[in-house]
CSV table of C-alpha atoms and ligand atoms in Angstrom, one decimal:
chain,number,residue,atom,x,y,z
A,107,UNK,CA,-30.8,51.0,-18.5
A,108,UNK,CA,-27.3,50.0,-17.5
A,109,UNK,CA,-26.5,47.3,-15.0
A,110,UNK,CA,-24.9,47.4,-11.9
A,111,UNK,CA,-23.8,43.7,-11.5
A,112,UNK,CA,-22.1,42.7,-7.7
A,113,UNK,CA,-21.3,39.4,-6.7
A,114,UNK,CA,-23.6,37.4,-4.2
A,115,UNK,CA,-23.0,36.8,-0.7
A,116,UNK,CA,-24.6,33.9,1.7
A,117,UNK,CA,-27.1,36.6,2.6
A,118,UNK,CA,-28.6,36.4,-1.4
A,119,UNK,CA,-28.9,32.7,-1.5
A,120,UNK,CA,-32.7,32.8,-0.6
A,121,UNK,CA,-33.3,35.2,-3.0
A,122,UNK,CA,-30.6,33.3,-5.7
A,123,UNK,CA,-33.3,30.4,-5.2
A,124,UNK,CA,-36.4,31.7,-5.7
A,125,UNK,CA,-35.3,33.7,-9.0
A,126,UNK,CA,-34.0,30.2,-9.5
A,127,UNK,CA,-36.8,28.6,-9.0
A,128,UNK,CA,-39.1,31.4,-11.3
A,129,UNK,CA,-37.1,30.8,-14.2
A,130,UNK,CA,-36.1,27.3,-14.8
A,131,UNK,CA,-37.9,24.1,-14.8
A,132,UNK,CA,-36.0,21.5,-14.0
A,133,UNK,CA,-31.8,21.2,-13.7
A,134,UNK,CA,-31.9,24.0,-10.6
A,135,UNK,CA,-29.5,24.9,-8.5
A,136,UNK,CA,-30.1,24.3,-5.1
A,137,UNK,CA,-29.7,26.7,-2.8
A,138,UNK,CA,-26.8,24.4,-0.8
A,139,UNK,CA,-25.6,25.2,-4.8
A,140,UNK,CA,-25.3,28.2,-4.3
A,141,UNK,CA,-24.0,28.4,-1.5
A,142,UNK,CA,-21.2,26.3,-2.5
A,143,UNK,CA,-20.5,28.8,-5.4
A,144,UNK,CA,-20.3,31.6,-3.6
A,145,UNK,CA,-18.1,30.4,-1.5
A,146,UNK,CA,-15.5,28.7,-4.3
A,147,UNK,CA,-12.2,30.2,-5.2
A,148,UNK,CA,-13.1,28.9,-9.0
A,149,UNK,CA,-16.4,30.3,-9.7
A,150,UNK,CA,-18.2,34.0,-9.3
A,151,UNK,CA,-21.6,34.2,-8.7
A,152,UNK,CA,-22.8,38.0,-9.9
A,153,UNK,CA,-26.1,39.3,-9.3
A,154,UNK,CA,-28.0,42.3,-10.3
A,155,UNK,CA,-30.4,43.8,-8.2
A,156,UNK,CA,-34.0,44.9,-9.1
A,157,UNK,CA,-37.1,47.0,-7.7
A,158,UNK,CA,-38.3,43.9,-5.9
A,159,UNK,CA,-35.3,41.6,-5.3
A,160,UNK,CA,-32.6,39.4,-7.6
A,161,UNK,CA,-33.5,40.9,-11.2
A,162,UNK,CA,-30.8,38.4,-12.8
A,163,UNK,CA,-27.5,36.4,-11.7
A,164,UNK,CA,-25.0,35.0,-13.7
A,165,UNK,CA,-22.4,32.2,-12.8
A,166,UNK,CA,-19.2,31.9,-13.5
A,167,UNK,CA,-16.6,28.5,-12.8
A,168,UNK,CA,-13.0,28.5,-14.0
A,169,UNK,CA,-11.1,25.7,-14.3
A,170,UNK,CA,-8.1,25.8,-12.6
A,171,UNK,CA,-4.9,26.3,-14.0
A,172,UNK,CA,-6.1,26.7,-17.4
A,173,UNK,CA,-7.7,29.7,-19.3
A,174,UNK,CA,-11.4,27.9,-19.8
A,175,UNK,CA,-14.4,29.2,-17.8
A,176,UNK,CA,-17.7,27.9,-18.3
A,177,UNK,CA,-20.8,30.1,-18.0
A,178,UNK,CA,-22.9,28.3,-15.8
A,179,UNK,CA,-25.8,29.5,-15.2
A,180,UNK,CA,-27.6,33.0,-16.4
A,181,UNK,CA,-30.9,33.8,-15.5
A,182,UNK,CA,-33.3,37.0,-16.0
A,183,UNK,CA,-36.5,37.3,-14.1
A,184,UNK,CA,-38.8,36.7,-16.1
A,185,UNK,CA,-40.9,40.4,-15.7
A,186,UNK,CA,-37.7,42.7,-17.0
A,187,UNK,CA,-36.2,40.4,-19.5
A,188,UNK,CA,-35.9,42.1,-23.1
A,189,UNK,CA,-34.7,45.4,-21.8
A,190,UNK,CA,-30.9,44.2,-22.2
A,191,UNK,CA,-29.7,43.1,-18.7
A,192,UNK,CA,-29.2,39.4,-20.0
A,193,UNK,CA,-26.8,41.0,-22.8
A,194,UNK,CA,-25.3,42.9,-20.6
A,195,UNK,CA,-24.9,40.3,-17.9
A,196,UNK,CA,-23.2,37.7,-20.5
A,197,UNK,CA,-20.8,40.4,-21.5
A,198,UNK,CA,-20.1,41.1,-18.0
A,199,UNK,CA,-19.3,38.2,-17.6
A,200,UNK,CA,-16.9,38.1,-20.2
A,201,UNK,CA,-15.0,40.9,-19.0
A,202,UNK,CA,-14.6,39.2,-15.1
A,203,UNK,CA,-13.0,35.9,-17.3
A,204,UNK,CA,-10.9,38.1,-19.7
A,205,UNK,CA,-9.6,39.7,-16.0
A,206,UNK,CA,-8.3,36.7,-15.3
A,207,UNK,CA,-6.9,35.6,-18.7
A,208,UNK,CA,-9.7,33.2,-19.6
A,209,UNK,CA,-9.4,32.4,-23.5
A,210,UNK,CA,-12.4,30.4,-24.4
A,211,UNK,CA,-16.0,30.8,-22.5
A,212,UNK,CA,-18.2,27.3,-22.9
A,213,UNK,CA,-21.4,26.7,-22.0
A,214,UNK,CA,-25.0,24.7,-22.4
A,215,UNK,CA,-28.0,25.1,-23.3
A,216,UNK,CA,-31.3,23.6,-24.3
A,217,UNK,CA,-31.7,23.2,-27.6
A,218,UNK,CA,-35.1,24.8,-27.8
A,219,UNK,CA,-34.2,28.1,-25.7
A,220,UNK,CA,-34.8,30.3,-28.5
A,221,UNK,CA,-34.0,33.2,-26.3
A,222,UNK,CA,-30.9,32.0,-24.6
A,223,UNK,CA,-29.6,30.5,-27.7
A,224,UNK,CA,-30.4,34.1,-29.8
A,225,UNK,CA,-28.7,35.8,-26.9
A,226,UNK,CA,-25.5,33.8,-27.3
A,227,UNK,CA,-25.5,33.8,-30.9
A,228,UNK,CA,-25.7,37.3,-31.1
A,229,UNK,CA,-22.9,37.8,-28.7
A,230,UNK,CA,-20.1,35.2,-31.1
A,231,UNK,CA,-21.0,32.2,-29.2
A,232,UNK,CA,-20.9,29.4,-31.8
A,233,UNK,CA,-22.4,25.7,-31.4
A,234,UNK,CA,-19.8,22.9,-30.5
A,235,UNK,CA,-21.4,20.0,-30.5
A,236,UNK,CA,-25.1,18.8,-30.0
A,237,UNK,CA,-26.3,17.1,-26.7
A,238,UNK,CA,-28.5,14.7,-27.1
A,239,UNK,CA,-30.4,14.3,-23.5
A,240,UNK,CA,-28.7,16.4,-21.7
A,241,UNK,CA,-30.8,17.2,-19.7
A,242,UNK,CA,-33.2,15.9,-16.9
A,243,UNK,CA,-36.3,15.8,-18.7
A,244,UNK,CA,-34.4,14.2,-21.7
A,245,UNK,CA,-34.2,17.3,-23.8
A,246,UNK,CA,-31.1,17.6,-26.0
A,247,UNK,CA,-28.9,20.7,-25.5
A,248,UNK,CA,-25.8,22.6,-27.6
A,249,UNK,CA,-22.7,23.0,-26.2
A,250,UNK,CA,-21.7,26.5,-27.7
A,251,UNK,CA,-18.4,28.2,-26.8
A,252,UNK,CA,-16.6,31.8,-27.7
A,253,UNK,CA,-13.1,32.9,-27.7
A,254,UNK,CA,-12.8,36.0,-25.7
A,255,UNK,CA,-10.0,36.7,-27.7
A,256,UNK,CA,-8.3,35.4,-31.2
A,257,UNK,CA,-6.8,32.4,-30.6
A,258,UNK,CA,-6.1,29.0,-32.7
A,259,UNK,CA,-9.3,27.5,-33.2
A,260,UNK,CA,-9.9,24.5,-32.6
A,261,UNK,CA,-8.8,22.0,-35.3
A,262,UNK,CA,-12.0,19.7,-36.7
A,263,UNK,CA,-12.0,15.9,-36.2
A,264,UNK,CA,-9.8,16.6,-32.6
A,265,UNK,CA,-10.1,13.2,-31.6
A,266,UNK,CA,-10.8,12.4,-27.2
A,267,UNK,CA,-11.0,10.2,-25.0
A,268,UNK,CA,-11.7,10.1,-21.3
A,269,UNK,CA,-10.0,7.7,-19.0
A,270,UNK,CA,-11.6,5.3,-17.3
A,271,UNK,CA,-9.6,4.5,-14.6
A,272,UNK,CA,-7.5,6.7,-12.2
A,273,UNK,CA,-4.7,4.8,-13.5
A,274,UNK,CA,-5.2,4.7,-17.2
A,275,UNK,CA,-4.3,8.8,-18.3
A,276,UNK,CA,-1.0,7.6,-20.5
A,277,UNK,CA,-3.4,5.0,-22.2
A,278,UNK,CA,-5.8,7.1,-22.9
A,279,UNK,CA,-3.6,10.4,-24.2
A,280,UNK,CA,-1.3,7.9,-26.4
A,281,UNK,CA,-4.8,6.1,-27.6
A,282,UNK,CA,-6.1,10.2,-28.6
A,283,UNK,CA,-2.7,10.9,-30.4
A,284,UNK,CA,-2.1,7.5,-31.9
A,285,UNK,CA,-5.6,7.9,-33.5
A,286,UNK,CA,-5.1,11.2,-34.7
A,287,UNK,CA,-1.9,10.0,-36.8
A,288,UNK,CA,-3.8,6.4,-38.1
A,289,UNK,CA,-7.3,6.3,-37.5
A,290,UNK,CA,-8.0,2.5,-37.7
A,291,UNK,CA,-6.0,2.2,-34.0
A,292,UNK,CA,-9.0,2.6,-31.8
A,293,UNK,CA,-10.0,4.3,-29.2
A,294,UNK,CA,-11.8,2.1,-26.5
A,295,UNK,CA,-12.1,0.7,-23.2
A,296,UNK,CA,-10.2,-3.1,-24.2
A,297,UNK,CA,-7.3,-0.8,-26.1
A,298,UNK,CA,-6.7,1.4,-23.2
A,299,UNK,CA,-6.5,-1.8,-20.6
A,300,UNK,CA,-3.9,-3.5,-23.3
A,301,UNK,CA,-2.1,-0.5,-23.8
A,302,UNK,CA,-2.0,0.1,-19.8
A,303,UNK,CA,-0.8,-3.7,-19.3
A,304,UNK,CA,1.8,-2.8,-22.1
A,305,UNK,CA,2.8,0.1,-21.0
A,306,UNK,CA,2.4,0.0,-16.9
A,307,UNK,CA,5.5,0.0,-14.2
A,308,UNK,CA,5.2,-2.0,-11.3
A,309,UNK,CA,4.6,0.7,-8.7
A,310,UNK,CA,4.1,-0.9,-5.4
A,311,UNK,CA,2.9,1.6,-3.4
A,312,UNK,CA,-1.2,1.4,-2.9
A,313,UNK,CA,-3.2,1.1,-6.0
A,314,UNK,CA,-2.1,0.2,-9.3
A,315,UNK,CA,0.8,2.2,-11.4
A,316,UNK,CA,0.7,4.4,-13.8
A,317,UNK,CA,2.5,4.5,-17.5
A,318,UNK,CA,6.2,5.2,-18.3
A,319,UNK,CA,7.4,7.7,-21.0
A,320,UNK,CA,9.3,3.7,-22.0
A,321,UNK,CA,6.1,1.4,-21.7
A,322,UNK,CA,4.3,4.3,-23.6
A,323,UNK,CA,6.6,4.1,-26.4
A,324,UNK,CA,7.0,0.8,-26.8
A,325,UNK,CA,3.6,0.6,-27.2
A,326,UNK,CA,3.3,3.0,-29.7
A,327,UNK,CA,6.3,1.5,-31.5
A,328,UNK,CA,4.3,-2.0,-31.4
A,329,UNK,CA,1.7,-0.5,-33.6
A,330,UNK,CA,3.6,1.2,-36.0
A,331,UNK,CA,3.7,4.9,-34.8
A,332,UNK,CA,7.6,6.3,-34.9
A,333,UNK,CA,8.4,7.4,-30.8
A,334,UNK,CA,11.1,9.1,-29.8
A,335,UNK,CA,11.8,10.6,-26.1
A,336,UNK,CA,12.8,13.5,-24.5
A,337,UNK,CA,13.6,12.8,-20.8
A,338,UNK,CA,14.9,15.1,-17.8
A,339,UNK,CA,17.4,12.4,-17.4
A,340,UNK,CA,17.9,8.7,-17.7
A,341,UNK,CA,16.9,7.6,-14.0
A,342,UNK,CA,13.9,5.9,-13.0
A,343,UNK,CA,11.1,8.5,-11.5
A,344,UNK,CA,8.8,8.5,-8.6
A,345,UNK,CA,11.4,6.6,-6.7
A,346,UNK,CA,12.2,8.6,-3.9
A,347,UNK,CA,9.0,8.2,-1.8
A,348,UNK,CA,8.9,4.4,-1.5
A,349,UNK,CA,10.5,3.7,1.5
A,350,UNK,CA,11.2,-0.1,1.4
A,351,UNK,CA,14.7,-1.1,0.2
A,352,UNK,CA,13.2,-4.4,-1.7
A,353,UNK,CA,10.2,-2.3,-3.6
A,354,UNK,CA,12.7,0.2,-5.1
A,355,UNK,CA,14.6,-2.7,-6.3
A,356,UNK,CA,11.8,-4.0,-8.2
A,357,UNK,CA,10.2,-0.3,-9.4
A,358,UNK,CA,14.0,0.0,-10.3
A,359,UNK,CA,14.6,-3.4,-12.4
A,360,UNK,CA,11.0,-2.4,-14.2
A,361,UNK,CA,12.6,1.4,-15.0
A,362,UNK,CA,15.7,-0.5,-16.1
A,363,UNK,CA,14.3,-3.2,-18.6
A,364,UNK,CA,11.8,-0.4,-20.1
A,365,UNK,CA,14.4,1.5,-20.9
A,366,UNK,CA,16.7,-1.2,-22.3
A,367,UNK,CA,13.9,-2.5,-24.4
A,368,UNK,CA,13.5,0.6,-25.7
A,369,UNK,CA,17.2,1.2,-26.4
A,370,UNK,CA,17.2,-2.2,-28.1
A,371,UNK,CA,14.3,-0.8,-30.6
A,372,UNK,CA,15.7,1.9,-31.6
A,373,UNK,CA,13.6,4.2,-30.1
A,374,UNK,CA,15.7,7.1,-29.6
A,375,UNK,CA,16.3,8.9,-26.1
A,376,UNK,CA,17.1,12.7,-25.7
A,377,UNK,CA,18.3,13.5,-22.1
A,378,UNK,CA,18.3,17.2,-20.6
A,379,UNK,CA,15.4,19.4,-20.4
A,380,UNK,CA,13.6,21.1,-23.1
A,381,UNK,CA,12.3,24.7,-23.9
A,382,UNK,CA,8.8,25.6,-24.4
A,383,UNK,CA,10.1,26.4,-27.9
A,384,UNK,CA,11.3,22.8,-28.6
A,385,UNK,CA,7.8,21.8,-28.0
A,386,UNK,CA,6.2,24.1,-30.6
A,387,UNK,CA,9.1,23.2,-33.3
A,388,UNK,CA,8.5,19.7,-32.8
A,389,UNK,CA,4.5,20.4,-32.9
A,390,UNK,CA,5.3,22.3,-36.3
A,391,UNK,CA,7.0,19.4,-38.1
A,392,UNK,CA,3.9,17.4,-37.4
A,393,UNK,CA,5.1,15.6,-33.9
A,394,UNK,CA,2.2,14.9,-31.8
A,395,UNK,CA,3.4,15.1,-28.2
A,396,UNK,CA,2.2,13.6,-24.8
A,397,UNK,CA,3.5,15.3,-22.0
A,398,UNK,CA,3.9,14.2,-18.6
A,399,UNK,CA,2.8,16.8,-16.3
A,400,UNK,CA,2.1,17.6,-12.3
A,401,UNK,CA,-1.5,18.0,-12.0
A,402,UNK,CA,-0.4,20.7,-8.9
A,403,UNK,CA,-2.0,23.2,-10.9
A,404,UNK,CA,-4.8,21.8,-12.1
A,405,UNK,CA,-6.5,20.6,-8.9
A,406,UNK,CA,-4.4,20.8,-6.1
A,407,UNK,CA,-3.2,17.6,-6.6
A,408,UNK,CA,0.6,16.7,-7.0
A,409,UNK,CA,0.0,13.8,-9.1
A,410,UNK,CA,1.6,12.3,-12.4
A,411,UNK,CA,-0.2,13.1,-15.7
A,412,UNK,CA,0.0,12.1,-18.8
A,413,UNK,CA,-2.1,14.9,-21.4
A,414,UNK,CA,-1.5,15.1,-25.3
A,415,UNK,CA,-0.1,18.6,-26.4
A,416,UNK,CA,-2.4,19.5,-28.7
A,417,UNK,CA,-1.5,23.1,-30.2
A,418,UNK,CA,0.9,25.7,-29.2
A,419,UNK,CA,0.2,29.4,-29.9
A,420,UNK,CA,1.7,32.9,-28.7
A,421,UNK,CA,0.2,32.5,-25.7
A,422,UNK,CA,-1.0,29.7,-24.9
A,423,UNK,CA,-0.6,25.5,-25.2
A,424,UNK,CA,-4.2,23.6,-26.0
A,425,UNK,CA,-4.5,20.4,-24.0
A,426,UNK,CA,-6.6,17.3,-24.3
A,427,UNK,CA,-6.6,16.3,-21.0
A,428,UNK,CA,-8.2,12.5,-20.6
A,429,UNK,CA,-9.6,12.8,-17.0
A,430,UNK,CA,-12.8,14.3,-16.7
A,431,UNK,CA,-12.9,13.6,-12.7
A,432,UNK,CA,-16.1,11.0,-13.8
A,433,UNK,CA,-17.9,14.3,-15.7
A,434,UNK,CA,-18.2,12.8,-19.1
A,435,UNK,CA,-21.4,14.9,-20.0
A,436,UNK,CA,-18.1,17.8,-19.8
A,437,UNK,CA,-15.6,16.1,-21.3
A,438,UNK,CA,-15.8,18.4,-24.5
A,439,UNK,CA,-16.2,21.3,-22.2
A,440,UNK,CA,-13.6,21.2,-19.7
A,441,UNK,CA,-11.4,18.8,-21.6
A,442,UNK,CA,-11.0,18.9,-25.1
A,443,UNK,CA,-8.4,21.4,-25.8
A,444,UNK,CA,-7.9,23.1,-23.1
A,445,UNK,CA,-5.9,26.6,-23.3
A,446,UNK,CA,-3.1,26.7,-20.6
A,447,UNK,CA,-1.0,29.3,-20.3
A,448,UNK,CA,2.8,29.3,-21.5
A,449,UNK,CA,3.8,30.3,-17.8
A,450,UNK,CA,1.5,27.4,-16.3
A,451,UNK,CA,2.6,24.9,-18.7
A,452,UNK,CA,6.2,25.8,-18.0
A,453,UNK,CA,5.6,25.1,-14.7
A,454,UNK,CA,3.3,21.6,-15.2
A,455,UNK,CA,6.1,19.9,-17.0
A,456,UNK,CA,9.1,19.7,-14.5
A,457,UNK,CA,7.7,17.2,-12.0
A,458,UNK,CA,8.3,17.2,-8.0
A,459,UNK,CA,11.4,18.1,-6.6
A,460,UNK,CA,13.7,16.6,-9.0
A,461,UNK,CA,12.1,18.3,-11.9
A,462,UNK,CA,11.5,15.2,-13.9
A,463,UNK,CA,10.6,15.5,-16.9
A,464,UNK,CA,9.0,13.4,-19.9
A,465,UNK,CA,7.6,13.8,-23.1
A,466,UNK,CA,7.1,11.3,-25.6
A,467,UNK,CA,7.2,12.5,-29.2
A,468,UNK,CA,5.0,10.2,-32.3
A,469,UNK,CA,4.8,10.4,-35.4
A,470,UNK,CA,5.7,13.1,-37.6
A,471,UNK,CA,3.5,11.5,-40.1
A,472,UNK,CA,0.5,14.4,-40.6
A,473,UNK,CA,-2.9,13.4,-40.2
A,474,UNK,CA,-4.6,11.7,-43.0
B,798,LIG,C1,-31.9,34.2,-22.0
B,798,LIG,C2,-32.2,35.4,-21.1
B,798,LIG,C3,-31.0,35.4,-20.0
B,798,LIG,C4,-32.1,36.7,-21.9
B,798,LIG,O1,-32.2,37.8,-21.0
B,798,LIG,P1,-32.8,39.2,-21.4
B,798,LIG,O2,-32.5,40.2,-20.4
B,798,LIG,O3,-34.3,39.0,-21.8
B,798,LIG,O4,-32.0,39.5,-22.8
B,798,LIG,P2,-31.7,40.9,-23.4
B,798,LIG,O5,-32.9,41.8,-23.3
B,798,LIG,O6,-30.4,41.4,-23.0
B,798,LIG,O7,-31.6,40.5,-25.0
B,798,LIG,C5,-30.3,40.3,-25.6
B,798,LIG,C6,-30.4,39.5,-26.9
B,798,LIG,O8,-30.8,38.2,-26.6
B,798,LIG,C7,-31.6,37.7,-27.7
B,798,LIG,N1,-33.0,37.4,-27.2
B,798,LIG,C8,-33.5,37.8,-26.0
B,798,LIG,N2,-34.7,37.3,-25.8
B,798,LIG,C9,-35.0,36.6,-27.0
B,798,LIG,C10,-36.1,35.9,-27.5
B,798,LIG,N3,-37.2,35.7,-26.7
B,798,LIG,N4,-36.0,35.3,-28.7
B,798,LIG,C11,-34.9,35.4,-29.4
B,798,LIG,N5,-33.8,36.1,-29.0
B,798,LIG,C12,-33.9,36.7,-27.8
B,798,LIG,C13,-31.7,38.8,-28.7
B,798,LIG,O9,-30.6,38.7,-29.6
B,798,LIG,C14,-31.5,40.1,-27.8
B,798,LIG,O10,-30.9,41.1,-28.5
B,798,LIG,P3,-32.0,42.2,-29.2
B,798,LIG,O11,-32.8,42.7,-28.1
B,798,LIG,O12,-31.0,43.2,-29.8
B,798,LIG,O13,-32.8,41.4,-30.2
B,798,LIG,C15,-33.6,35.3,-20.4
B,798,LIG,O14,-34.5,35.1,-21.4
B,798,LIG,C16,-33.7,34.2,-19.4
B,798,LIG,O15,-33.3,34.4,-18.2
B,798,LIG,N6,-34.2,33.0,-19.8
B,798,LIG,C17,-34.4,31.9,-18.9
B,798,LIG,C18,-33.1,31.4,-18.3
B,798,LIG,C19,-32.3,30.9,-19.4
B,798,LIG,O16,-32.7,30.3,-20.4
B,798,LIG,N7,-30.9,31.1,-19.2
B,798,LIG,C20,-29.9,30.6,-20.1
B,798,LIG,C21,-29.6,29.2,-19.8
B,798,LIG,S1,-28.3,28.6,-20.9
């Protein structure tokens, strides 16, 4: 029996439901869901028909601009399962992410779904990390992931942390990378509020600034962690869109000090912009690197980011990515080294129209 797998329209969302509703107990999908997923750029929904309606659907979501999907949902009903369409479902599955360059495939499940969990096993899934209470009847669950193809694993002990304030990303990547070169600097909620009051321009525009590649460093260089820069150029960023005369002043004096103070410490600047290659030299001698990157093509959103460059390989850069958008059951999922590729990073770290650029470089020290 081979499958014929197709993906769903609005007209199978009746039919998505009551499969849905046949096979899983709790956690369901709605059927407004559904709809929502079919509908998605980021996700495919793919169905297989059967002598009397849905036999099995599987669910796919990608996250955007990097090469993670996550298998959301798979289902079988439950009178043709063991006759391989749920193998050959996942697999399908597989090949639709691989189409569109996805490294790694994560998922979830519970951790007594003997089936679920022999299917995935079987196919190279490995467990991630345990769940405990995942889910909504308070059962624990495994986080188990694949990579479609070889890639750098992921290195043990990766430490993360999520933001948790829209305003707070540079804290929380510096707090991830400081950690991973000494391990008694913490990682919590009073050290990323320090570190942001450290670290913070004035930005008067609504709601509070972010972090500059300066405040960042001196911060780092307060604790004992070597920084050095590399910067696009010397002027102060994010500038151009404040239209009063008397706040650019101020954003500009802020810009100016940070950067004196960090002239004054030693901490060394390097203007001009760097190569994809000067990235993975400086990650081989042990540098660990946050990068300041538009967020364009991760969500659509043309904002400001600070994410700790994690790994490089042929193809790909591995980020840790603090904001998990208030997901933190998915933090490890979505976020925690996070295959993006070369082109797409290339692209990520020359910000707006002016191509800012601004990495911050710690250590080299190696991880004890
Ligand atoms: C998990 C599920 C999708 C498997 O679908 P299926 O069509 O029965 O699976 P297949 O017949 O393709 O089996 C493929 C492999 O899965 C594993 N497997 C399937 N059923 C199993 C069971 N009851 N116990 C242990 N392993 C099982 C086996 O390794 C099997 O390979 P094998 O037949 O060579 O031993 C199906 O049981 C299901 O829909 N369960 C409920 C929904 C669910 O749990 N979804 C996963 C949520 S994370």
């Amino acid at each position: 029996m081979t499958i014929s797998p197709r993906l769903a329209t609005l007209a199978d969302v009746t039919e998505l439901t009551r499969l849905e509703n046949s096979v899983f107990d709790g956690d369901r999908l709605s059927a407004r869901g559904f709809r929502h997923f079919i509908r998605s750029d980021h996700s495919e929904l793919w169905c297989v028909d059967g002598d009397g309606g849905l036999a099995a659907y599987a669910l796919l979501l990608f996250h955007r601009g990097t090469s993670l999907a996550r298998l959301y949902s798979l289902a079988v009903a439950p009178a043709v399962r063991g006759q391989g369409r749920g193998g050959q479902l996942l697999h399908w599955a597989e090949q639709r992410a691989l189409a569109r360059n996805i490294l790694f495939m994560r998922l979830e499940v519970r951790d007594d779904n003997q089936a679920a969990i022999g299917l995935y096993e079987k196919a190279g899934y490995r467990r991630l990390k345990r769940l405990p209470e995942y889910y909504q009847d308070g059962s624990d669950g495994w986080r188990m992931e694949k990579h479609l193809r070889p890639a750098s694993p992921l290195p043990p002990k990766l430490p993360f942390y999520a933001q948790t304030t829209p305003f707070t990303c540079g804290p929380a990547a510096l707090m991830m990378a400081m950690h991973s070169l000494s391990p008694a600097l913490p990682m919590n909620r009073l050290h990323e509020l320090a570190l942001w009051r450290e670290a913070t321009t004035i930005y008067l525009t609504t709601g509070h600034g972010g972090t500059s590649a300066q405040g960042l460093a001196l911060a780092a260089h307060g604790r004992g962690i070597a920084a050095r820069m590399w910067l696009s150029d010397r002027r102060v960023p994010f500038i151009e869109g404040v239209r009063s005369a008397h706040k650019r002043e101020v954003i500009q004096l802020v810009g100016e000090d940070f950067q004196q103070r960090c002239d004054d410490a030693g901490i060394v600047t390097e203007s001009g912009h760097k190569t994809l290659e000067d990235y993975r030299q400086a990650l081989a001698q042990g540098y660990r690197i946050l990068l300041l990157i538009s967020t364009y093509r991760l969500n659509r959103n043309k904002a400001p980011h600070w994410v700790w460059l994690v790994a490089m390989d042929e193809q790909f850069a591995y980020i840790n990515d603090p904001d998990v958008d208030g997901n933190l059951d998915q933090a490890d999922t979505d976020n925690l080294y996070v295959p993006v590729s070369l082109d797409n990073l290339a692209g990520m770290v020359r910000y707006g129209s002016k191509r800012y650029g601004a990495a911050l470089l710690l250590g080299p020290q190696l991880a004890s």
